[in-house]
Structures are given as C-alpha cells and as structure tokens.
mmCIF file of C-alpha atoms in Angstrom:
data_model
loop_
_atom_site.group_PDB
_atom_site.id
_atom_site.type_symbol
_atom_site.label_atom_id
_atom_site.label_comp_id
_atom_site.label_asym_id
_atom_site.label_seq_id
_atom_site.Cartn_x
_atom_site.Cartn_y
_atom_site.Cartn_z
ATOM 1 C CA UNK A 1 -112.500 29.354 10.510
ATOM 2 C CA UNK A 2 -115.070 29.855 8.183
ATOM 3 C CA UNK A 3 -117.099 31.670 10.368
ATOM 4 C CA UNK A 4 -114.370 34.176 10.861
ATOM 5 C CA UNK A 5 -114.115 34.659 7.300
ATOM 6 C CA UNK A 6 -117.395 35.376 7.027
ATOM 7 C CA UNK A 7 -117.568 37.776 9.958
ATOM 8 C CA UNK A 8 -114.800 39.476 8.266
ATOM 9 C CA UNK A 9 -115.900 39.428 5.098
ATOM 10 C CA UNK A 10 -119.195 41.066 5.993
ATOM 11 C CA UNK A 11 -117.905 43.857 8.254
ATOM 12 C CA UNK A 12 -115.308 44.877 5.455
ATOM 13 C CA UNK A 13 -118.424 44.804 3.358
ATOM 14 C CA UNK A 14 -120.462 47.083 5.842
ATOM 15 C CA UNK A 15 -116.949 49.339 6.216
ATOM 16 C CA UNK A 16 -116.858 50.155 2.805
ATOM 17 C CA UNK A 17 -120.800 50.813 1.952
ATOM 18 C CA UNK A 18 -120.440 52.895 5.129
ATOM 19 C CA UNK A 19 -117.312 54.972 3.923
ATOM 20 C CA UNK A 20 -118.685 55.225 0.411
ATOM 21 C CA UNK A 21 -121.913 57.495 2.177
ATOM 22 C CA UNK A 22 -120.342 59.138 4.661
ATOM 23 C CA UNK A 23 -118.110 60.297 1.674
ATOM 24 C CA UNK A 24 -121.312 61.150 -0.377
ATOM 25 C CA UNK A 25 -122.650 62.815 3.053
ATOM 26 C CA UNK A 26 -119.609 65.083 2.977
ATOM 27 C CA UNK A 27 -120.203 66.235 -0.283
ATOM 28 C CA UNK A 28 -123.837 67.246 0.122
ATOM 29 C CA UNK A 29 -122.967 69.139 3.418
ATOM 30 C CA UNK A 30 -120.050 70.909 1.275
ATOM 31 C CA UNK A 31 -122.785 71.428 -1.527
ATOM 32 C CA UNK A 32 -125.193 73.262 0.619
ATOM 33 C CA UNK A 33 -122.055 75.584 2.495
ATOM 34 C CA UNK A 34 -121.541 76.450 -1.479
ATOM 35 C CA UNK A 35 -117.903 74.947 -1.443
ATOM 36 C CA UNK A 36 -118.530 73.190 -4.854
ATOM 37 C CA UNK A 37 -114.376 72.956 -5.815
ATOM 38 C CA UNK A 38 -113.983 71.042 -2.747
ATOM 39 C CA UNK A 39 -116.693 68.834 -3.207
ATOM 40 C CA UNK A 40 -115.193 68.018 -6.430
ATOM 41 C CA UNK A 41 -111.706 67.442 -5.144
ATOM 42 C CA UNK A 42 -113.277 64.805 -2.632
ATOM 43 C CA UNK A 43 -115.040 62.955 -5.059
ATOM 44 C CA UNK A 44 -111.663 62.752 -7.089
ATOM 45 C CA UNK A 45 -109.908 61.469 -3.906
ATOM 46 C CA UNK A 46 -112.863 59.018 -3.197
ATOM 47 C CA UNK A 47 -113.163 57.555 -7.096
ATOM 48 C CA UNK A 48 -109.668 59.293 -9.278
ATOM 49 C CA UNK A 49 -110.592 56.408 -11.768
ATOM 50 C CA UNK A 50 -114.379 56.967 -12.167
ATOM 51 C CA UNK A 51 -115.259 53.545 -11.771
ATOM 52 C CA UNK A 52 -117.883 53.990 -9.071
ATOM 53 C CA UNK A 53 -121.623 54.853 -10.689
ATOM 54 C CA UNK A 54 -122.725 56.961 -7.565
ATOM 55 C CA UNK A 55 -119.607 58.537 -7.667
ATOM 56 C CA UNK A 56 -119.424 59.305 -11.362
ATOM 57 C CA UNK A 57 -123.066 60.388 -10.853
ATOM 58 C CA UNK A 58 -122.817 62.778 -8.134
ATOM 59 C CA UNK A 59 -119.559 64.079 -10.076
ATOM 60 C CA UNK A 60 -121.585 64.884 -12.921
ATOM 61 C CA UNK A 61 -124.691 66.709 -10.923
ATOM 62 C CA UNK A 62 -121.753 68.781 -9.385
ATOM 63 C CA UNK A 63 -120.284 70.305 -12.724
ATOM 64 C CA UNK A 64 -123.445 70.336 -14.646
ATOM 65 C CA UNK A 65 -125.411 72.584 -11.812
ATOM 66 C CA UNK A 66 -122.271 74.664 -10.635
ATOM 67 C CA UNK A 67 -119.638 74.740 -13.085
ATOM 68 C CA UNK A 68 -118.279 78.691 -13.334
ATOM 69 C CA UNK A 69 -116.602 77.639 -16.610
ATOM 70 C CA UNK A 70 -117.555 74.660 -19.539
ATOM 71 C CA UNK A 71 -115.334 73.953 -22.382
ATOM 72 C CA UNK A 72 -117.855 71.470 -24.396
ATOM 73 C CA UNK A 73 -119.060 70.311 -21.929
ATOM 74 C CA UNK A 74 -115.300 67.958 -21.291
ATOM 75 C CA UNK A 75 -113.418 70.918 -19.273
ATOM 76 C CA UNK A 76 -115.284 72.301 -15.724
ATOM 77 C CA UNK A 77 -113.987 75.010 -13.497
ATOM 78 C CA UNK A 78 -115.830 74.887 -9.871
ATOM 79 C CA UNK A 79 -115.415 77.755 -7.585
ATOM 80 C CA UNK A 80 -115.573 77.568 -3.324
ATOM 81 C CA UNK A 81 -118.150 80.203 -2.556
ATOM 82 C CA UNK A 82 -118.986 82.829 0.155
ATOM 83 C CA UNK A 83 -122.342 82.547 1.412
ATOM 84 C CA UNK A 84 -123.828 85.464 0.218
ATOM 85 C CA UNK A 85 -122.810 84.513 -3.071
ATOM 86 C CA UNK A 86 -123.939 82.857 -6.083
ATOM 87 C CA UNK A 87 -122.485 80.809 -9.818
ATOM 88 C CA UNK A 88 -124.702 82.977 -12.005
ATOM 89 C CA UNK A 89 -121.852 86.220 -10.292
ATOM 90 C CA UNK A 90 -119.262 84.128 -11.908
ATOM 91 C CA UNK A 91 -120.131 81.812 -14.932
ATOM 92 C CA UNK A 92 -119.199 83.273 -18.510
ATOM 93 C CA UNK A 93 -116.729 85.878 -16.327
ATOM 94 C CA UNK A 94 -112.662 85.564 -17.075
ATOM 95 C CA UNK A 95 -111.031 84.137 -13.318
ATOM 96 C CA UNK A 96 -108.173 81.756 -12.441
ATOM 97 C CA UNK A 97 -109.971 78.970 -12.232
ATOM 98 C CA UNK A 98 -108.700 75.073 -12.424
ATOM 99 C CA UNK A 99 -109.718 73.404 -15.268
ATOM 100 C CA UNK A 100 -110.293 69.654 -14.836
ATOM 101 C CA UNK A 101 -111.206 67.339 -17.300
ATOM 102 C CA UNK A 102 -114.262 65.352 -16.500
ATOM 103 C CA UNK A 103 -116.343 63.698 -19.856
ATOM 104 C CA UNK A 104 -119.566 62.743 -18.091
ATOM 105 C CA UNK A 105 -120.692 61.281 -21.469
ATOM 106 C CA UNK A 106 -118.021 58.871 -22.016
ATOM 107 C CA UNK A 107 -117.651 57.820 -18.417
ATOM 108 C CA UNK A 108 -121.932 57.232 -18.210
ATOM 109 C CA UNK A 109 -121.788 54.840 -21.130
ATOM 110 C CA UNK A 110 -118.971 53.273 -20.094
ATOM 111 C CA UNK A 111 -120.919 52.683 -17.183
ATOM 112 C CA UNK A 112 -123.941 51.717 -18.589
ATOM 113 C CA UNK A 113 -122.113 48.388 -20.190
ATOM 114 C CA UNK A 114 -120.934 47.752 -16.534
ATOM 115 C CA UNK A 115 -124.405 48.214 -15.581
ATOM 116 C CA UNK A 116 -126.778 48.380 -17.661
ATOM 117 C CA UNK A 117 -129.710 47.939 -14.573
ATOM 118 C CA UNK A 118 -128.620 51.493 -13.042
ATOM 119 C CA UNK A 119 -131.289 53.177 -14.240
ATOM 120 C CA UNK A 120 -129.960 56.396 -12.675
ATOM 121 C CA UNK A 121 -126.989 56.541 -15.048
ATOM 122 C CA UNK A 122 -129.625 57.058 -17.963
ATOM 123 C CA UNK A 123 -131.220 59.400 -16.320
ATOM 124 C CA UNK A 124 -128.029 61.257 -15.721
ATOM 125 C CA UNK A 125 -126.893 60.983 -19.323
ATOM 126 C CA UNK A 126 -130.149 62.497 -20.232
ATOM 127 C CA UNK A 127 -128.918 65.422 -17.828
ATOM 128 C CA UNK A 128 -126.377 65.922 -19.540
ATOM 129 C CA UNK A 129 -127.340 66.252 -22.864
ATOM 130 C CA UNK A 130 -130.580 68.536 -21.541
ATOM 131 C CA UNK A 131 -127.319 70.560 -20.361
ATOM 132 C CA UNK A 132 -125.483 70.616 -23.411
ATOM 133 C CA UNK A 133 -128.577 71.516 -25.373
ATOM 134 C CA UNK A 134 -128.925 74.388 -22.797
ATOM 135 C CA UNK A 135 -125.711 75.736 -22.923
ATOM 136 C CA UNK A 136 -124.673 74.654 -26.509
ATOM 137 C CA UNK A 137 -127.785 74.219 -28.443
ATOM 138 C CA UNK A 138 -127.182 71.537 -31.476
ATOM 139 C CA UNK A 139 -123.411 73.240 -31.809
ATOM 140 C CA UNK A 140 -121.926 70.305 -30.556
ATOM 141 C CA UNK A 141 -124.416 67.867 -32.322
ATOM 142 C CA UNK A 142 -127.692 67.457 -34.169
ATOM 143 C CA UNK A 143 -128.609 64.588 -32.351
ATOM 144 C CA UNK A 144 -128.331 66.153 -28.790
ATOM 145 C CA UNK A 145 -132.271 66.252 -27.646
ATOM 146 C CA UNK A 146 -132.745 62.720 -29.504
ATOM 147 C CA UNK A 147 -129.811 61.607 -26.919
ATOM 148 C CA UNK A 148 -131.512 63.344 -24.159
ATOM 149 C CA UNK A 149 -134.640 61.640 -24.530
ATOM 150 C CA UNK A 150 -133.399 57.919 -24.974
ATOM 151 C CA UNK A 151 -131.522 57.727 -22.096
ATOM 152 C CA UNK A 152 -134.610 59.649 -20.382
ATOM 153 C CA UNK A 153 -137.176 57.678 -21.535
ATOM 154 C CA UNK A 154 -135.770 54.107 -20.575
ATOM 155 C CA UNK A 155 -134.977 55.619 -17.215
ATOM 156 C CA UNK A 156 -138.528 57.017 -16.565
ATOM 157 C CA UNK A 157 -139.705 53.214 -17.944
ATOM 158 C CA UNK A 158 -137.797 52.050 -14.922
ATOM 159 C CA UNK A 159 -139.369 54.328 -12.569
ATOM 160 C CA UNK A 160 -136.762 56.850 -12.131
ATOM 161 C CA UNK A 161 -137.859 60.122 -13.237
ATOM 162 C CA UNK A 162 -137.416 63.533 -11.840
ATOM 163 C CA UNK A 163 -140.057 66.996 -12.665
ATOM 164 C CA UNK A 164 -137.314 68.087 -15.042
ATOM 165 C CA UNK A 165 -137.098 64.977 -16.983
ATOM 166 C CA UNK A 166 -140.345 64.459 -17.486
ATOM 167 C CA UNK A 167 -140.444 68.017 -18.542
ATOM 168 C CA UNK A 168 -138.296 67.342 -21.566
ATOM 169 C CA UNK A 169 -139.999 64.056 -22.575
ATOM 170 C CA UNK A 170 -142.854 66.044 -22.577
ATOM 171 C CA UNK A 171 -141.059 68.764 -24.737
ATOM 172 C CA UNK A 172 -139.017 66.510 -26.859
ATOM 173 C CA UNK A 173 -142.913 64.735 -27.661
ATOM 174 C CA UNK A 174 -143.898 68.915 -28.363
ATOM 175 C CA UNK A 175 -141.450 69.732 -30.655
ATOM 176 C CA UNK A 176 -141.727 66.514 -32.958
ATOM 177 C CA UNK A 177 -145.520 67.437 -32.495
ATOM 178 C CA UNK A 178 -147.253 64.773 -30.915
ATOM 179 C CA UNK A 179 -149.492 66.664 -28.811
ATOM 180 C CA UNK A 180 -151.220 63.981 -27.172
ATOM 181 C CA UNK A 181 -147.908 62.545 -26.033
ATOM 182 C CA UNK A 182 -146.497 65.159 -24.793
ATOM 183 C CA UNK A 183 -149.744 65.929 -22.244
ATOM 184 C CA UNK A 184 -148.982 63.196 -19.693
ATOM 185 C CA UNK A 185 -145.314 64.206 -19.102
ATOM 186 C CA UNK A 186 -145.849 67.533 -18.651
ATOM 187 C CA UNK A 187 -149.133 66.391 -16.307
ATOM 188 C CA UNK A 188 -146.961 64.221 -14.097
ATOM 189 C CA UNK A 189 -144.119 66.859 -13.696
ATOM 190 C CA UNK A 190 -146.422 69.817 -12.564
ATOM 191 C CA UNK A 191 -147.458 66.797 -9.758
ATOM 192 C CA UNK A 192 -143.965 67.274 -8.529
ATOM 193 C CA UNK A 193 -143.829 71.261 -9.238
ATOM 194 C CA UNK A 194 -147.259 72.758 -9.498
ATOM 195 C CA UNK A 195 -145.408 75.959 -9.719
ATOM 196 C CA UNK A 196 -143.128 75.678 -13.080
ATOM 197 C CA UNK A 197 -144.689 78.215 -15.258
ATOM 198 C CA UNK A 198 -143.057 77.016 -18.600
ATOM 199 C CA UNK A 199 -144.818 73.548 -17.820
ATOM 200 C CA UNK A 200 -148.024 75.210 -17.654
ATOM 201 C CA UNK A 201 -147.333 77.094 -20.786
ATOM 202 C CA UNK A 202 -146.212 74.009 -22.286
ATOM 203 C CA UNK A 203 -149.517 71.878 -21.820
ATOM 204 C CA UNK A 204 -151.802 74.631 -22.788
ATOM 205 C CA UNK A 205 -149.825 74.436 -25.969
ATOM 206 C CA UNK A 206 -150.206 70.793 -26.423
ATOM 207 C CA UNK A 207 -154.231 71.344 -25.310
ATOM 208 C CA UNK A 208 -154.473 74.095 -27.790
ATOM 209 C CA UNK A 209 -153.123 71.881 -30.749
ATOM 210 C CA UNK A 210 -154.711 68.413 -29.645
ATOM 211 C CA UNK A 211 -157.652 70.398 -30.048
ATOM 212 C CA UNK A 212 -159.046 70.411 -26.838
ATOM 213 C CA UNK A 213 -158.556 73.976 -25.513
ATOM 214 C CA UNK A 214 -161.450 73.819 -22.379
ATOM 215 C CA UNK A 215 -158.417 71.957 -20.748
ATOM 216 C CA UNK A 216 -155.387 74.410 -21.624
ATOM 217 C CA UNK A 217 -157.358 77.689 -20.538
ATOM 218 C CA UNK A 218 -156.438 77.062 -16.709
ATOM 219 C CA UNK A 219 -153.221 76.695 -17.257
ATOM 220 C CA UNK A 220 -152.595 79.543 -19.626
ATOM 221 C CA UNK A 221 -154.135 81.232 -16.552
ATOM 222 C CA UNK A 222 -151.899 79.723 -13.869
ATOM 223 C CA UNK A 223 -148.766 80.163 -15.934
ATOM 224 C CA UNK A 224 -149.791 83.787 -16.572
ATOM 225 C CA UNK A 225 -149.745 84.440 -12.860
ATOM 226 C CA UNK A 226 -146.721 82.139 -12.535
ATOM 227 C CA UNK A 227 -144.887 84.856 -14.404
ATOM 228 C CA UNK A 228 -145.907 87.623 -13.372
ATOM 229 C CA UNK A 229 -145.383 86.797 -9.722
ATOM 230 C CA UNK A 230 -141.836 85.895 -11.003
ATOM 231 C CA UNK A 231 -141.305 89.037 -13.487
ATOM 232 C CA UNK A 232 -140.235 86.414 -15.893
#
C-alpha cells in the first residue's frame, strides 16, 4: 500500500512539474509569434493568485519588455501583434487596451520571504526598478537605482547575473564614482555582449577617471564604431 502511495505520489509530482513547463513552453512560443496579451492571459489562468515564483517571474519579464501602456509601473496594457509589427508602433499611443493590474514589486518581495534562496526573484526585482528608472526616472522614488542594485547585487553574489545587470552594477558603481568598481561589471557584461556600445563608452569613462586611460582608448574606439554602424 505504501508503495502505491508512493508511485502515486511521485507521478502527481512529475504531472505537475510537467504541466507547470509545458505551460511556460506555451508562453515562450506565444512570445516569439508576438501574441504578448495572450501570453499574459495564460499565465493568469496558470497562477490568478501569483503564488508561483516562475510564474510571477515570467509575468513580470512579459509587462516590463512589452507593455503598450504603464500606469506606475502597477497598471499594464499588452497588445496581440501582427508579425510585421512591433511595441515601440504602439507604446505612449491612445488604444483600447485592457488594463490589468499586476504590482511586480509587491508580489517579488512577497516572494522573496517565501523564498528567500530564489535568487532569480532578486534579480527580477532589480529589473524592475532598472525599468522604472527607465521609464520614470526618480518620479516615483529617490531610492529607485539604490533598489535596483541591492536586489542586483545579492543576485549576481549568487551567480545569477545577466549582461544587463551587470551593466547597471557597473553604472550604479559609475555614478556614485567608484571607478575602479565599476570596471569589472562592465568587463564581464561586454563578455556576454561584445557589441553594447554604451558599455564600451561606459568603461572608457571609468579608465579615463581611474586614471589609467592606455586601457579606455580601445574602447572609446570600439564604441565609436559601435555607433556609427548603428546611427545611434
């Protein structure tokens, strides 16, 4: 009998892992065809209590990479797309969109607490305050970019890190002007992008003012040709 149980147990177990990527699956494949709204309504279906931390997290990527509409950063619109079309033709434009509510801040932390060994929920959090400080600048608070890089940093301390990430810590070390700090972030994250002209720009600034300026002349070069290839 106890055998049984276990049998059971284990291939509910393997049901539900399963179910939970084939649902995440679904999503990317929606993601790539563009249909972002209905990528969003499946998550809601799969987790309507945003209690599940991949869930939560791959609800958060969603709005904060192809919302058409913010309100603070609390309120998304998401729009199905045509192919040959892109979010930049409709974000900041007036369209009857539905609004849903989604706080990734509030539902991260909450997370966090629940558990505080996902490492990627940090590194999401620090998303979306790199977001807000995109979009909002310090409108919606002072302490945005000081959020954004303590939820970074004690994700990259646990080894999970992407280019843009360490791109801020680099910048967030920049701006309070530790030069020498900021070097190895923005180091690591051209490893993973060798092409991101503002990283090059960015460490030839740090070279210039941690006085060793041999180093930053290649990549004021590179970055140079970075933006003129792109007409930036």
């Amino acid at each position: 009998m106890r055998k049984l149980f276990a049998i059971l147990f284990v291939s509910f177990f393997a049901s539900a892992v399963f179910a939970q990527q084939d649902t995440l699956t679904i999503v990317q494949q929606l993601i790539q065809k563009k249909k972002y709204e209905s990528a969003m309504n499946l998550l809601q279906c799969a987790d309507s209590n945003n209690n599940r931390p991949d869930y939560v997290i791959a609800k958060t990527e969603l709005v904060l990479n192809y919302f058409v509409t913010s309100i603070m950063h609390q309120f998304f619109a998401l729009k199905d797309l045509k192919p040959n079309e892109d979010v930049d033709d409709y974000r900041g434009l007036s369209g009857n969109y539905s609004l849903i509510y989604f706080a990734p801040d509030s539902l991260l932390k909450r997370l966090k607490t629940i558990y505080p060994d996902n490492y990627l929920l940090y590194k999401t959090l620090g998303d979306f305050y790199r977001s807000v400080d995109n979009n909002y600048g310090n409108w919606l608070s002072d302490s945005v970019l000081d959020y954004m890089y303590e939820n970074y940093d004690i994700a990259y301390h646990h080894g999970v890190f992407d280019e843009k990430s360490l791109f801020c810590l680099g910048y967030y070390h920049l701006l309070n002007q530790a030069y020498e700090k900021s070097i190895p972030f923005f180091l690591k994250s051209l490893e993973l992008n060798p092409q991101n002209a503002d990283c090059h720009y960015n460490v030839a600034y740090a070279y210039i003012y941690a006085e060793k300026p041999d180093l930053a002349v290649p990549h004021v070069k590179k970055s140079f040709t970075l933006y003129k290839d792109n007409n930036l």
